[in-house]
Short mmCIF file of N, CA, C and O in Angstrom, two decimals:
data_model
loop_
_atom_site.label_atom_id
_atom_site.label_comp_id
_atom_site.label_asym_id
_atom_site.label_seq_id
_atom_site.Cartn_x
_atom_site.Cartn_y
_atom_site.Cartn_z
N UNK R 37 0.75 -0.64 -0.17
CA UNK R 37 0.02 -0.05 0.05
C UNK R 37 1.02 1.23 0.13
O UNK R 37 2.09 1.58 0.62
N UNK R 38 0.39 2.33 -1.23
CA UNK R 38 0.94 3.26 -0.99
C UNK R 38 0.89 4.38 0.23
O UNK R 38 -0.43 4.67 0.09
N UNK R 39 0.99 5.20 1.21
CA UNK R 39 1.41 5.86 1.41
C UNK R 39 2.33 7.27 2.36
O UNK R 39 3.12 7.09 1.70
N UNK R 40 2.09 8.08 1.87
CA UNK R 40 2.47 9.50 2.61
C UNK R 40 2.72 9.86 3.86
O UNK R 40 1.77 9.57 4.85
N UNK R 41 3.71 10.33 4.49
CA UNK R 41 4.25 10.51 5.41
C UNK R 41 5.38 11.77 5.82
O UNK R 41 6.05 12.03 4.38
N UNK R 42 5.21 12.32 6.72
CA UNK R 42 6.05 14.21 6.67
C UNK R 42 7.11 13.92 6.89
O UNK R 42 7.55 12.66 7.51
N UNK R 43 7.69 14.14 6.58
CA UNK R 43 9.14 14.00 6.84
C UNK R 43 9.59 14.81 7.80
O UNK R 43 9.16 16.02 8.13
N UNK R 44 11.02 14.09 8.64
CA UNK R 44 11.23 14.69 9.92
C UNK R 44 12.44 13.63 10.25
O UNK R 44 13.19 13.15 8.95
N UNK R 45 13.49 14.45 11.54
CA UNK R 45 14.47 13.89 11.38
C UNK R 45 14.45 12.37 11.52
O UNK R 45 15.75 11.67 11.43
N UNK R 46 13.54 11.44 11.41
CA UNK R 46 13.73 10.04 11.71
C UNK R 46 13.66 9.38 9.47
O UNK R 46 14.67 8.27 9.74
N UNK R 47 13.27 10.64 8.71
CA UNK R 47 13.72 9.90 7.26
C UNK R 47 14.09 11.00 6.16
O UNK R 47 14.38 10.88 5.28
N UNK R 48 14.70 12.00 7.22
CA UNK R 48 15.59 13.16 6.81
C UNK R 48 16.35 12.76 5.82
O UNK R 48 16.05 12.85 4.51
N UNK R 49 17.06 12.00 6.08
CA UNK R 49 17.95 11.63 5.01
C UNK R 49 18.03 10.43 4.08
O UNK R 49 18.81 10.48 3.30
N UNK R 50 16.94 9.27 4.24
CA UNK R 50 17.14 8.27 3.28
C UNK R 50 16.11 9.66 2.12
O UNK R 50 16.31 8.74 0.96
N UNK R 51 15.76 10.24 2.22
CA UNK R 51 15.02 11.32 1.62
C UNK R 51 16.05 11.70 0.60
O UNK R 51 15.99 11.35 -0.70
N UNK R 52 16.97 12.03 1.14
CA UNK R 52 18.39 12.55 0.24
C UNK R 52 18.73 11.97 0.11
O UNK R 52 19.18 12.06 -1.61
N UNK R 53 18.50 10.39 -0.34
CA UNK R 53 19.45 9.55 -0.71
C UNK R 53 18.24 9.14 -2.37
O UNK R 53 18.87 8.27 -2.89
N UNK R 54 17.12 9.38 -1.94
CA UNK R 54 16.60 8.71 -3.65
C UNK R 54 16.96 9.93 -4.31
O UNK R 54 16.99 10.97 -4.46
N UNK R 55 16.72 9.50 -5.60
CA UNK R 55 17.30 10.08 -6.99
C UNK R 55 16.90 9.29 -8.10
O UNK R 55 16.19 8.72 -7.83
N UNK R 56 16.66 9.97 -9.30
CA UNK R 56 15.76 9.95 -10.30
C UNK R 56 16.57 9.61 -11.48
O UNK R 56 18.08 9.69 -11.56
N UNK R 57 16.44 8.74 -11.67
CA UNK R 57 17.63 8.35 -13.26
C UNK R 57 17.97 9.68 -14.14
O UNK R 57 17.97 10.84 -14.20
N UNK R 58 19.18 9.53 -14.88
CA UNK R 58 20.50 10.65 -15.19
C UNK R 58 19.63 11.36 -16.70
O UNK R 58 19.72 12.60 -15.74
N UNK R 59 19.19 10.58 -17.08
CA UNK R 59 17.83 11.43 -18.09
C UNK R 59 16.93 12.31 -17.67
O UNK R 59 16.49 12.40 -18.48
N UNK R 60 16.48 11.68 -16.18
CA UNK R 60 15.01 12.78 -15.28
C UNK R 60 15.45 13.67 -14.99
O UNK R 60 14.58 14.61 -14.97
N UNK R 61 17.06 13.83 -14.67
CA UNK R 61 17.19 15.28 -13.69
C UNK R 61 17.19 16.53 -13.83
O UNK R 61 17.46 17.55 -13.47
N UNK R 62 17.30 16.65 -15.54
CA UNK R 62 16.10 17.69 -15.91
C UNK R 62 15.17 18.30 -15.32
O UNK R 62 14.29 18.86 -15.39
N UNK R 63 14.42 17.40 -15.14
CA UNK R 63 13.20 17.53 -14.75
C UNK R 63 12.27 17.67 -13.08
O UNK R 63 11.39 18.59 -14.22
N UNK R 64 13.60 17.24 -12.34
CA UNK R 64 12.98 17.81 -11.48
C UNK R 64 13.93 17.76 -10.42
O UNK R 64 15.02 17.59 -10.57
N UNK R 65 14.03 18.77 -9.53
CA UNK R 65 14.76 18.84 -8.69
C UNK R 65 15.15 18.43 -7.63
O UNK R 65 14.82 17.05 -7.24
N UNK R 66 16.38 17.96 -7.44
CA UNK R 66 16.99 16.66 -6.39
C UNK R 66 16.72 17.37 -5.35
O UNK R 66 16.20 18.46 -4.19
N UNK R 67 15.89 16.10 -4.36
CA UNK R 67 15.32 16.92 -2.95
C UNK R 67 16.11 17.49 -2.04
O UNK R 67 15.74 17.95 -1.02
N UNK R 68 17.48 17.05 -1.84
CA UNK R 68 18.23 18.39 -0.98
C UNK R 68 17.63 19.59 -1.09
O UNK R 68 17.53 20.83 -0.04
N UNK R 69 17.36 20.70 -3.00
CA UNK R 69 17.25 21.71 -3.08
C UNK R 69 15.88 22.01 -2.56
O UNK R 69 15.16 22.62 -1.90
N UNK R 70 14.48 20.83 -2.43
CA UNK R 70 13.23 21.13 -2.06
C UNK R 70 13.23 21.07 -0.83
O UNK R 70 12.82 21.17 -0.38
N UNK R 71 14.67 19.99 0.12
CA UNK R 71 13.77 20.07 1.58
C UNK R 71 14.33 21.47 1.78
O UNK R 71 14.19 21.96 3.16
N UNK R 72 15.33 22.05 1.20
CA UNK R 72 15.63 22.96 1.82
C UNK R 72 14.80 24.04 1.21
O UNK R 72 14.58 25.08 2.30
N UNK R 73 14.15 23.87 0.34
CA UNK R 73 12.71 24.85 0.09
C UNK R 73 11.70 25.46 1.07
O UNK R 73 11.06 26.12 1.19
N UNK R 74 11.59 24.02 0.94
CA UNK R 74 10.37 23.49 1.93
C UNK R 74 11.03 23.91 3.67
O UNK R 74 9.94 24.72 4.34
N UNK R 75 11.90 23.84 4.53
CA UNK R 75 12.55 24.86 5.12
C UNK R 75 12.39 26.46 4.90
O UNK R 75 11.91 27.57 6.47
N UNK R 76 12.88 27.23 4.37
CA UNK R 76 13.15 28.45 3.93
C UNK R 76 11.46 28.60 4.13
O UNK R 76 11.12 29.41 4.34
N UNK R 77 10.37 27.92 3.56
CA UNK R 77 9.18 28.39 2.99
C UNK R 77 8.77 27.53 3.47
O UNK R 77 7.41 27.22 3.30
N UNK R 78 8.82 27.50 5.12
CA UNK R 78 8.14 26.55 6.04
C UNK R 78 6.45 26.80 5.99
O UNK R 78 5.06 25.69 6.19
N UNK R 79 6.07 28.32 6.14
CA UNK R 79 4.63 28.69 6.29
C UNK R 79 3.31 27.89 4.82
O UNK R 79 3.19 27.96 5.44
N UNK R 80 4.12 27.48 3.53
CA UNK R 80 3.45 27.08 3.19
C UNK R 80 3.64 26.43 1.88
O UNK R 80 3.37 25.19 1.38
N UNK R 81 5.17 25.24 2.46
CA UNK R 81 5.33 23.90 1.27
C UNK R 81 5.28 22.93 2.28
O UNK R 81 5.28 22.81 3.92
N UNK R 82 4.28 21.83 1.23
CA UNK R 82 4.34 20.20 2.51
C UNK R 82 4.18 19.44 2.30
O UNK R 82 4.45 19.00 0.94
N UNK R 83 6.41 18.63 2.59
CA UNK R 83 6.39 17.83 1.70
C UNK R 83 6.57 16.48 2.49
O UNK R 83 5.77 16.35 4.11
N UNK R 84 6.48 15.68 1.89
CA UNK R 84 6.03 14.85 2.14
C UNK R 84 7.01 13.04 2.15
O UNK R 84 7.10 13.06 0.61
N UNK R 85 7.53 11.98 2.22
CA UNK R 85 7.99 10.87 1.78
C UNK R 85 6.82 9.81 0.55
O UNK R 85 5.41 9.83 2.14
N UNK R 86 7.12 9.22 0.10
CA UNK R 86 5.96 8.50 -0.90
C UNK R 86 6.62 7.10 -0.21
O UNK R 86 7.53 6.43 -0.25
N UNK R 87 5.89 6.04 0.72
CA UNK R 87 6.34 5.01 1.33
C UNK R 87 5.38 3.80 0.45
O UNK R 87 3.80 3.81 0.55
N UNK R 88 6.19 2.78 0.44
CA UNK R 88 5.30 1.44 -0.15
C UNK R 88 5.66 0.49 0.77
O UNK R 88 6.24 -0.27 0.91
N UNK R 89 4.42 0.20 1.86
CA UNK R 89 4.54 -0.03 2.78
C UNK R 89 5.46 0.35 3.61
O UNK R 89 5.29 1.84 4.26
N UNK R 90 6.55 -0.23 3.89
CA UNK R 90 7.71 0.59 5.19
C UNK R 90 8.94 1.14 4.23
O UNK R 90 10.04 1.11 5.02
N UNK R 91 8.71 1.50 2.92
CA UNK R 91 9.91 0.99 2.08
C UNK R 91 9.38 2.97 1.68
O UNK R 91 8.56 2.40 0.69
N UNK R 92 10.72 3.60 1.45
CA UNK R 92 10.61 4.66 0.75
C UNK R 92 11.06 4.93 -1.04
O UNK R 92 12.00 4.45 -0.78
N UNK R 93 10.20 4.94 -1.52
CA UNK R 93 9.72 5.27 -2.86
C UNK R 93 9.82 6.59 -3.62
O UNK R 93 10.60 6.52 -4.87
N UNK R 94 9.84 7.32 -2.72
CA UNK R 94 9.00 8.94 -3.46
C UNK R 94 9.36 10.07 -2.45
O UNK R 94 8.98 9.79 -1.60
N UNK R 95 9.20 10.90 -3.22
CA UNK R 95 8.78 11.95 -2.94
C UNK R 95 8.04 13.82 -3.25
O UNK R 95 7.92 12.98 -4.34
N UNK R 96 7.34 13.98 -2.82
CA UNK R 96 6.21 14.40 -3.37
C UNK R 96 6.04 16.42 -2.07
O UNK R 96 6.51 16.28 -0.94
N UNK R 97 6.20 17.32 -2.74
CA UNK R 97 5.28 18.10 -1.86
C UNK R 97 5.02 19.68 -2.46
O UNK R 97 4.67 19.86 -3.67
N UNK R 98 3.82 19.67 -1.48
CA UNK R 98 2.79 20.77 -2.33
C UNK R 98 2.50 21.92 -1.25
O UNK R 98 4.30 22.10 -0.74
N UNK R 99 2.44 22.84 -2.57
CA UNK R 99 2.43 24.55 -2.35
C UNK R 99 1.30 24.91 -1.87
O UNK R 99 0.67 24.70 -2.69
N UNK R 100 1.48 25.19 -0.61
CA UNK R 100 -0.09 25.82 -0.06
C UNK R 100 -0.46 26.84 -0.43
O UNK R 100 -1.18 28.57 0.02
N UNK R 101 0.44 27.93 -1.23
CA UNK R 101 0.47 29.37 -1.75
C UNK R 101 -0.15 29.91 -2.01
O UNK R 101 0.34 31.31 -3.15
N UNK R 102 -1.24 29.92 -3.34
CA UNK R 102 -1.40 29.90 -4.60
C UNK R 102 -2.75 30.67 -4.81
O UNK R 102 -4.22 30.04 -4.08
N UNK R 103 -3.02 31.73 -5.04
CA UNK R 103 -4.18 32.68 -4.84
C UNK R 103 -4.31 33.17 -5.71
O UNK R 103 -3.66 33.73 -6.31
N UNK R 104 -5.80 32.35 -6.80
CA UNK R 104 -6.01 33.22 -7.97
C UNK R 104 -7.25 34.08 -8.07
O UNK R 104 -8.45 33.13 -7.86
N UNK R 105 -6.97 35.21 -8.23
CA UNK R 105 -7.99 36.18 -8.29
C UNK R 105 -9.31 35.79 -6.38
O UNK R 105 -10.44 35.76 -6.98
N UNK R 106 -8.50 35.71 -5.80
CA UNK R 106 -9.28 35.27 -4.52
C UNK R 106 -9.78 33.44 -4.48
O UNK R 106 -10.32 33.67 -3.33
N UNK R 107 -9.45 32.72 -5.10
CA UNK R 107 -9.67 31.40 -5.40
C UNK R 107 -8.33 31.05 -4.80
O UNK R 107 -7.15 30.78 -5.03
N UNK R 108 -8.94 29.71 -3.91
CA UNK R 108 -7.86 28.50 -3.25
C UNK R 108 -7.28 28.21 -4.08
O UNK R 108 -8.36 27.06 -4.34
N UNK R 109 -6.12 27.91 -4.33
CA UNK R 109 -5.25 26.93 -5.43
C UNK R 109 -4.52 26.45 -4.51
O UNK R 109 -3.87 26.53 -3.53
N UNK R 110 -4.15 25.04 -4.49
CA UNK R 110 -2.77 24.76 -4.22
C UNK R 110 -1.92 23.41 -5.36
O UNK R 110 -2.92 23.49 -6.71
N UNK R 111 -0.63 23.85 -5.24
CA UNK R 111 0.39 23.25 -6.22
C UNK R 111 1.32 22.02 -5.71
O UNK R 111 1.48 21.88 -4.94
N UNK R 112 1.45 21.17 -6.62
CA UNK R 112 2.34 20.02 -6.67
C UNK R 112 3.76 21.04 -7.28
O UNK R 112 3.76 21.06 -8.41
N UNK R 113 4.56 20.91 -6.15
CA UNK R 113 5.56 21.80 -6.34
C UNK R 113 6.64 20.90 -6.99
O UNK R 113 7.58 21.20 -7.29
N UNK R 114 6.80 19.32 -6.41
CA UNK R 114 7.57 18.03 -6.88
C UNK R 114 7.33 17.21 -6.81
O UNK R 114 5.82 17.24 -5.54
N UNK R 115 7.59 15.96 -7.13
CA UNK R 115 7.09 15.09 -7.41
C UNK R 115 8.27 14.24 -8.02
O UNK R 115 8.21 14.17 -9.04
N UNK R 116 8.50 12.88 -7.34
CA UNK R 116 9.79 12.16 -7.98
C UNK R 116 9.23 10.89 -7.05
O UNK R 116 9.23 10.52 -6.33
N UNK R 117 9.65 9.41 -8.31
CA UNK R 117 9.98 8.21 -7.17
C UNK R 117 10.82 7.94 -7.81
O UNK R 117 11.73 8.36 -9.57
N UNK R 118 11.57 7.47 -6.79
CA UNK R 118 13.73 6.94 -7.23
C UNK R 118 13.59 6.21 -7.98
O UNK R 118 12.35 5.43 -8.75
N UNK R 119 14.76 5.85 -8.96
CA UNK R 119 14.93 5.47 -9.78
C UNK R 119 14.45 4.03 -9.70
O UNK R 119 14.25 3.18 -10.77
N UNK R 120 15.40 3.26 -8.25
CA UNK R 120 14.91 2.14 -7.91
C UNK R 120 13.62 1.71 -8.36
O UNK R 120 13.31 0.30 -8.70
N UNK R 121 12.22 2.42 -8.21
CA UNK R 121 11.35 2.31 -8.12
C UNK R 121 10.21 2.43 -9.06
O UNK R 121 8.39 2.75 -9.07
N UNK R 122 10.64 3.10 -10.08
CA UNK R 122 9.34 3.30 -11.22
C UNK R 122 9.76 2.08 -12.16
O UNK R 122 10.19 1.16 -11.67
N UNK R 123 8.43 2.81 -12.92
CA UNK R 123 7.66 1.18 -13.82
C UNK R 123 6.77 0.38 -13.35
O UNK R 123 6.72 -0.74 -13.42
N UNK R 124 6.81 0.85 -11.88
CA UNK R 124 5.69 -0.54 -10.68
C UNK R 124 4.41 0.16 -10.63
O UNK R 124 3.75 -0.65 -9.21
N UNK R 125 3.69 1.07 -11.07
CA UNK R 125 2.79 1.88 -10.82
C UNK R 125 2.69 2.36 -9.33
O UNK R 125 1.28 3.08 -9.41
N UNK R 126 3.91 2.98 -8.40
CA UNK R 126 4.07 3.89 -7.94
C UNK R 126 4.05 5.21 -7.92
O UNK R 126 3.39 5.69 -6.63
N UNK R 127 3.78 5.77 -8.76
CA UNK R 127 4.12 6.88 -9.26
C UNK R 127 2.35 7.39 -9.44
O UNK R 127 1.66 8.23 -8.55
N UNK R 128 1.19 6.69 -9.85
CA UNK R 128 0.54 6.70 -9.77
C UNK R 128 -0.48 6.76 -8.41
O UNK R 128 -1.04 7.30 -8.25
N UNK R 129 -0.02 5.24 -8.23
CA UNK R 129 -0.56 5.29 -6.19
C UNK R 129 -0.41 6.21 -5.90
O UNK R 129 -1.32 6.99 -4.99
N UNK R 130 0.83 7.07 -6.04
CA UNK R 130 1.16 8.13 -5.06
C UNK R 130 0.65 9.32 -5.17
O UNK R 130 -0.05 10.17 -5.04
N UNK R 131 0.15 9.46 -6.43
CA UNK R 131 -0.66 10.85 -6.58
C UNK R 131 -1.88 10.73 -7.17
O UNK R 131 -2.83 11.64 -6.17
N UNK R 132 -2.67 9.58 -6.72
CA UNK R 132 -4.36 8.89 -6.06
C UNK R 132 -4.12 9.50 -5.25
O UNK R 132 -4.98 9.81 -4.30
N UNK R 133 -2.72 9.07 -3.47
CA UNK R 133 -3.23 9.49 -2.49
C UNK R 133 -2.89 10.94 -2.37
O UNK R 133 -3.48 11.28 -1.73
N UNK R 134 -1.49 11.11 -3.10
CA UNK R 134 -1.84 12.95 -3.28
C UNK R 134 -2.84 13.96 -3.36
O UNK R 134 -2.88 14.65 -2.57
N UNK R 135 -3.90 13.12 -4.52
CA UNK R 135 -4.71 13.65 -4.88
C UNK R 135 -6.13 13.87 -3.99
O UNK R 135 -7.27 14.57 -3.40
N UNK R 136 -5.88 12.07 -2.86
CA UNK R 136 -7.23 12.39 -1.69
C UNK R 136 -6.73 13.48 -0.92
O UNK R 136 -7.82 14.13 0.03
N UNK R 137 -5.23 13.23 -0.48
CA UNK R 137 -4.92 14.61 0.39
C UNK R 137 -5.41 15.70 0.59
O UNK R 137 -6.18 16.53 1.11
N UNK R 138 -5.06 15.81 -0.74
CA UNK R 138 -5.45 17.09 -1.16
C UNK R 138 -7.17 17.92 -1.25
O UNK R 138 -7.52 18.95 -0.67
N UNK R 139 -7.76 17.14 -1.22
CA UNK R 139 -8.99 17.07 -1.82
C UNK R 139 -9.80 17.07 -0.61
O UNK R 139 -10.91 18.12 -0.23
N UNK R 140 -9.42 16.16 0.33
CA UNK R 140 -10.07 15.71 1.76
C UNK R 140 -9.32 16.62 2.90
O UNK R 140 -10.26 17.20 3.98
N UNK R 141 -8.28 17.64 2.24
CA UNK R 141 -7.35 18.12 3.62
C UNK R 141 -7.28 19.56 3.38
O UNK R 141 -7.97 20.61 4.44
N UNK R 142 -7.11 20.02 2.02
CA UNK R 142 -6.86 20.85 1.86
C UNK R 142 -7.85 21.48 0.94
O UNK R 142 -7.95 22.93 1.30
N UNK R 143 -8.60 21.21 0.66
CA UNK R 143 -9.89 21.71 -0.16
C UNK R 143 -9.88 22.65 -0.93
O UNK R 143 -10.38 23.54 -0.87
N UNK R 144 -9.05 22.73 -2.11
CA UNK R 144 -8.67 23.79 -2.80
C UNK R 144 -9.50 23.81 -3.48
O UNK R 144 -10.80 23.32 -3.74
N UNK R 145 -10.26 25.14 -4.74
CA UNK R 145 -11.14 24.68 -5.87
C UNK R 145 -9.96 24.31 -6.99
O UNK R 145 -10.58 23.85 -7.44
N UNK R 146 -8.66 24.45 -6.93
CA UNK R 146 -8.29 25.01 -8.48
C UNK R 146 -6.75 23.15 -7.61
O UNK R 146 -6.41 23.63 -6.58
N UNK R 147 -6.45 22.94 -8.07
CA UNK R 147 -5.12 21.95 -8.39
C UNK R 147 -3.97 22.25 -9.10
O UNK R 147 -4.55 22.16 -10.04
N UNK R 148 -3.10 22.33 -9.22
CA UNK R 148 -1.79 23.06 -10.37
C UNK R 148 -1.25 22.37 -10.07
O UNK R 148 -0.29 22.10 -8.87
N UNK R 149 -0.33 22.11 -11.18
CA UNK R 149 0.40 21.94 -11.55
C UNK R 149 1.31 22.22 -12.57
O UNK R 149 1.05 22.77 -13.78
N UNK R 150 2.96 21.59 -13.05
CA UNK R 150 3.51 22.08 -14.18
C UNK R 150 4.14 20.96 -15.03
O UNK R 150 5.07 20.29 -13.87
N UNK R 151 4.96 21.03 -15.79
CA UNK R 151 5.68 19.79 -16.66
C UNK R 151 6.42 20.42 -17.47
O UNK R 151 6.23 21.22 -18.29
N UNK R 152 7.77 20.16 -16.80
CA UNK R 152 8.62 20.30 -17.75
C UNK R 152 8.66 19.96 -19.40
O UNK R 152 8.27 18.75 -19.48
N UNK R 153 9.02 20.82 -20.77
CA UNK R 153 8.54 19.82 -21.74
C UNK R 153 9.71 19.13 -21.70
O UNK R 153 10.50 19.22 -21.61
N UNK R 154 9.01 17.50 -22.54
CA UNK R 154 10.10 17.08 -22.90
C UNK R 154 9.31 15.87 -21.85
O UNK R 154 10.06 14.18 -21.96
N UNK R 155 8.61 15.61 -20.90
CA UNK R 155 8.61 15.48 -19.30
C UNK R 155 6.71 14.28 -20.06
O UNK R 155 6.12 14.21 -18.65
N UNK R 156 7.74 13.46 -21.30
CA UNK R 156 5.93 13.06 -21.75
C UNK R 156 5.24 12.49 -20.37
O UNK R 156 4.23 12.58 -20.15
N UNK R 157 6.15 11.42 -19.94
CA UNK R 157 5.62 10.23 -19.01
C UNK R 157 4.60 10.64 -17.55
O UNK R 157 4.13 11.05 -17.03
N UNK R 158 5.67 11.84 -17.08
CA UNK R 158 4.97 12.51 -16.18
C UNK R 158 3.44 13.21 -16.82
O UNK R 158 2.53 13.25 -15.79
N UNK R 159 3.96 14.42 -17.91
CA UNK R 159 2.51 15.00 -18.77
C UNK R 159 1.31 13.45 -18.95
O UNK R 159 -0.01 14.20 -18.62
N UNK R 160 1.57 12.09 -19.25
CA UNK R 160 0.18 11.50 -19.62
C UNK R 160 -0.42 11.23 -17.83
O UNK R 160 -1.34 11.35 -17.77
N UNK R 161 1.29 10.95 -17.21
CA UNK R 161 0.59 10.85 -15.80
C UNK R 161 -0.80 11.97 -15.03
O UNK R 161 -1.56 11.51 -15.04
N UNK R 162 -0.15 12.84 -15.57
CA UNK R 162 -1.25 14.12 -14.70
C UNK R 162 -2.55 13.61 -15.51
O UNK R 162 -3.58 14.28 -15.21
N UNK R 163 -2.67 13.87 -17.05
CA UNK R 163 -3.23 14.20 -17.97
C UNK R 163 -4.32 12.74 -18.18
O UNK R 163 -5.38 13.05 -17.64
N UNK R 164 -4.01 11.80 -17.14
CA UNK R 164 -4.28 10.56 -17.04
C UNK R 164 -5.49 10.57 -15.57
O UNK R 164 -6.48 10.05 -15.81
N UNK R 165 -4.92 11.21 -14.84
CA UNK R 165 -5.48 12.09 -13.34
C UNK R 165 -6.42 12.79 -13.48
O UNK R 165 -7.38 13.07 -12.99
N UNK R 166 -6.70 13.64 -14.74
CA UNK R 166 -7.59 13.99 -14.93
C UNK R 166 -6.94 15.62 -14.54
O UNK R 166 -8.01 16.61 -14.61
N UNK R 167 -6.03 16.03 -14.59
CA UNK R 167 -4.99 17.42 -15.02
C UNK R 167 -5.71 17.53 -16.30
O UNK R 167 -5.60 16.83 -17.54
N UNK R 168 -5.73 18.83 -16.32
CA UNK R 168 -5.90 19.96 -18.24
C UNK R 168 -5.01 20.91 -18.34
O UNK R 168 -4.68 21.53 -17.54
N UNK R 169 -4.50 21.20 -19.60
CA UNK R 169 -3.38 22.07 -19.92
C UNK R 169 -4.55 23.42 -19.41
O UNK R 169 -5.49 23.13 -20.91
N UNK R 170 -4.08 24.08 -19.00
CA UNK R 170 -4.98 25.74 -18.88
C UNK R 170 -4.16 26.83 -20.01
O UNK R 170 -4.56 27.72 -20.07
N UNK R 171 -3.12 26.07 -21.00
CA UNK R 171 -3.06 27.25 -22.48
C UNK R 171 -1.05 28.36 -21.58
O UNK R 171 -1.14 28.50 -22.15
N UNK R 172 -1.41 27.94 -20.51
CA UNK R 172 -0.06 28.93 -19.28
C UNK R 172 1.08 27.70 -19.52
O UNK R 172 0.78 27.43 -19.45
N UNK R 173 1.94 29.24 -19.56
CA UNK R 173 3.61 28.72 -19.05
C UNK R 173 3.85 29.43 -17.70
O UNK R 173 3.88 30.73 -18.11
N UNK R 174 4.64 28.56 -17.10
CA UNK R 174 5.46 29.20 -15.99
C UNK R 174 7.16 28.95 -15.76
O UNK R 174 6.75 27.93 -16.05
N UNK R 175 7.33 29.84 -15.95
CA UNK R 175 8.48 29.16 -15.66
C UNK R 175 9.49 28.28 -16.91
O UNK R 175 10.47 27.28 -17.11
N UNK R 176 8.86 28.63 -17.85
CA UNK R 176 9.40 27.70 -19.13
C UNK R 176 8.69 26.40 -18.85
O UNK R 176 8.51 25.27 -19.96
N UNK R 177 7.71 26.25 -18.04
CA UNK R 177 6.54 24.96 -18.28
C UNK R 177 5.77 24.87 -18.03
O UNK R 177 4.34 25.46 -18.13
N UNK R 178 4.34 23.74 -18.71
CA UNK R 178 2.97 23.68 -19.63
C UNK R 178 2.76 23.48 -18.09
O UNK R 178 3.06 22.62 -17.15
N UNK R 179 1.52 24.31 -18.10
CA UNK R 179 0.69 24.23 -16.70
C UNK R 179 -0.35 23.62 -16.84
O UNK R 179 -0.72 23.54 -17.55
N UNK R 180 -0.69 22.48 -15.71
CA UNK R 180 -1.84 21.61 -15.84
C UNK R 180 -2.58 22.22 -14.61
O UNK R 180 -2.53 22.34 -13.67
N UNK R 181 -4.05 21.69 -14.82
CA UNK R 181 -5.30 22.42 -13.57
C UNK R 181 -5.93 21.17 -13.11
O UNK R 181 -5.83 20.21 -14.26
N UNK R 182 -6.22 21.35 -12.70
CA UNK R 182 -7.80 20.34 -11.95
C UNK R 182 -8.64 21.32 -10.87
O UNK R 182 -8.43 21.57 -10.24
N UNK R 183 -9.92 21.19 -11.74
CA UNK R 183 -11.00 21.38 -11.16
C UNK R 183 -11.44 20.88 -9.20
O UNK R 183 -11.80 19.41 -9.87
N UNK R 184 -11.04 21.05 -8.36
CA UNK R 184 -11.60 20.08 -7.24
C UNK R 184 -13.07 20.29 -6.95
O UNK R 184 -13.19 19.69 -5.77
N UNK R 185 -13.77 21.01 -7.25
CA UNK R 185 -15.29 21.10 -6.91
C UNK R 185 -15.71 19.98 -7.82
O UNK R 185 -17.01 19.71 -7.20
N UNK R 186 -15.06 19.57 -8.61
CA UNK R 186 -16.46 17.59 -8.94
C UNK R 186 -16.69 16.58 -7.87
O UNK R 186 -16.38 17.00 -6.92
#
């Protein structure tokens, strides 16, 4: 079973050891940078380790500081599955857990993410889960959104 657990003193270093394949490194920041940003922006960053049973297989971080025209928006800031655990369906299962958490706990109107051009696997995953391109680009990345009020 896939679960999300907060990053803490017991799993911090294990999270730092997670990596993606070399050809994927241009698509996502390493976890050291993500955890540094989570510390720096602690009031808006929500980092989690992704576990398959008792094994850490990935990392996800949400951004709780998006408001567009007064609308509550949550963003998927970072998402990665370690290279040893890719291709096993953990990414999709983890995103389903993230979606459940976002809808049940954060309850935004919109859930937003972005994809680096060329990261076709991530784009397919997000679109398969119900995200849609909104025609916007941010920092050179394509923005995808999901209306959470359905």
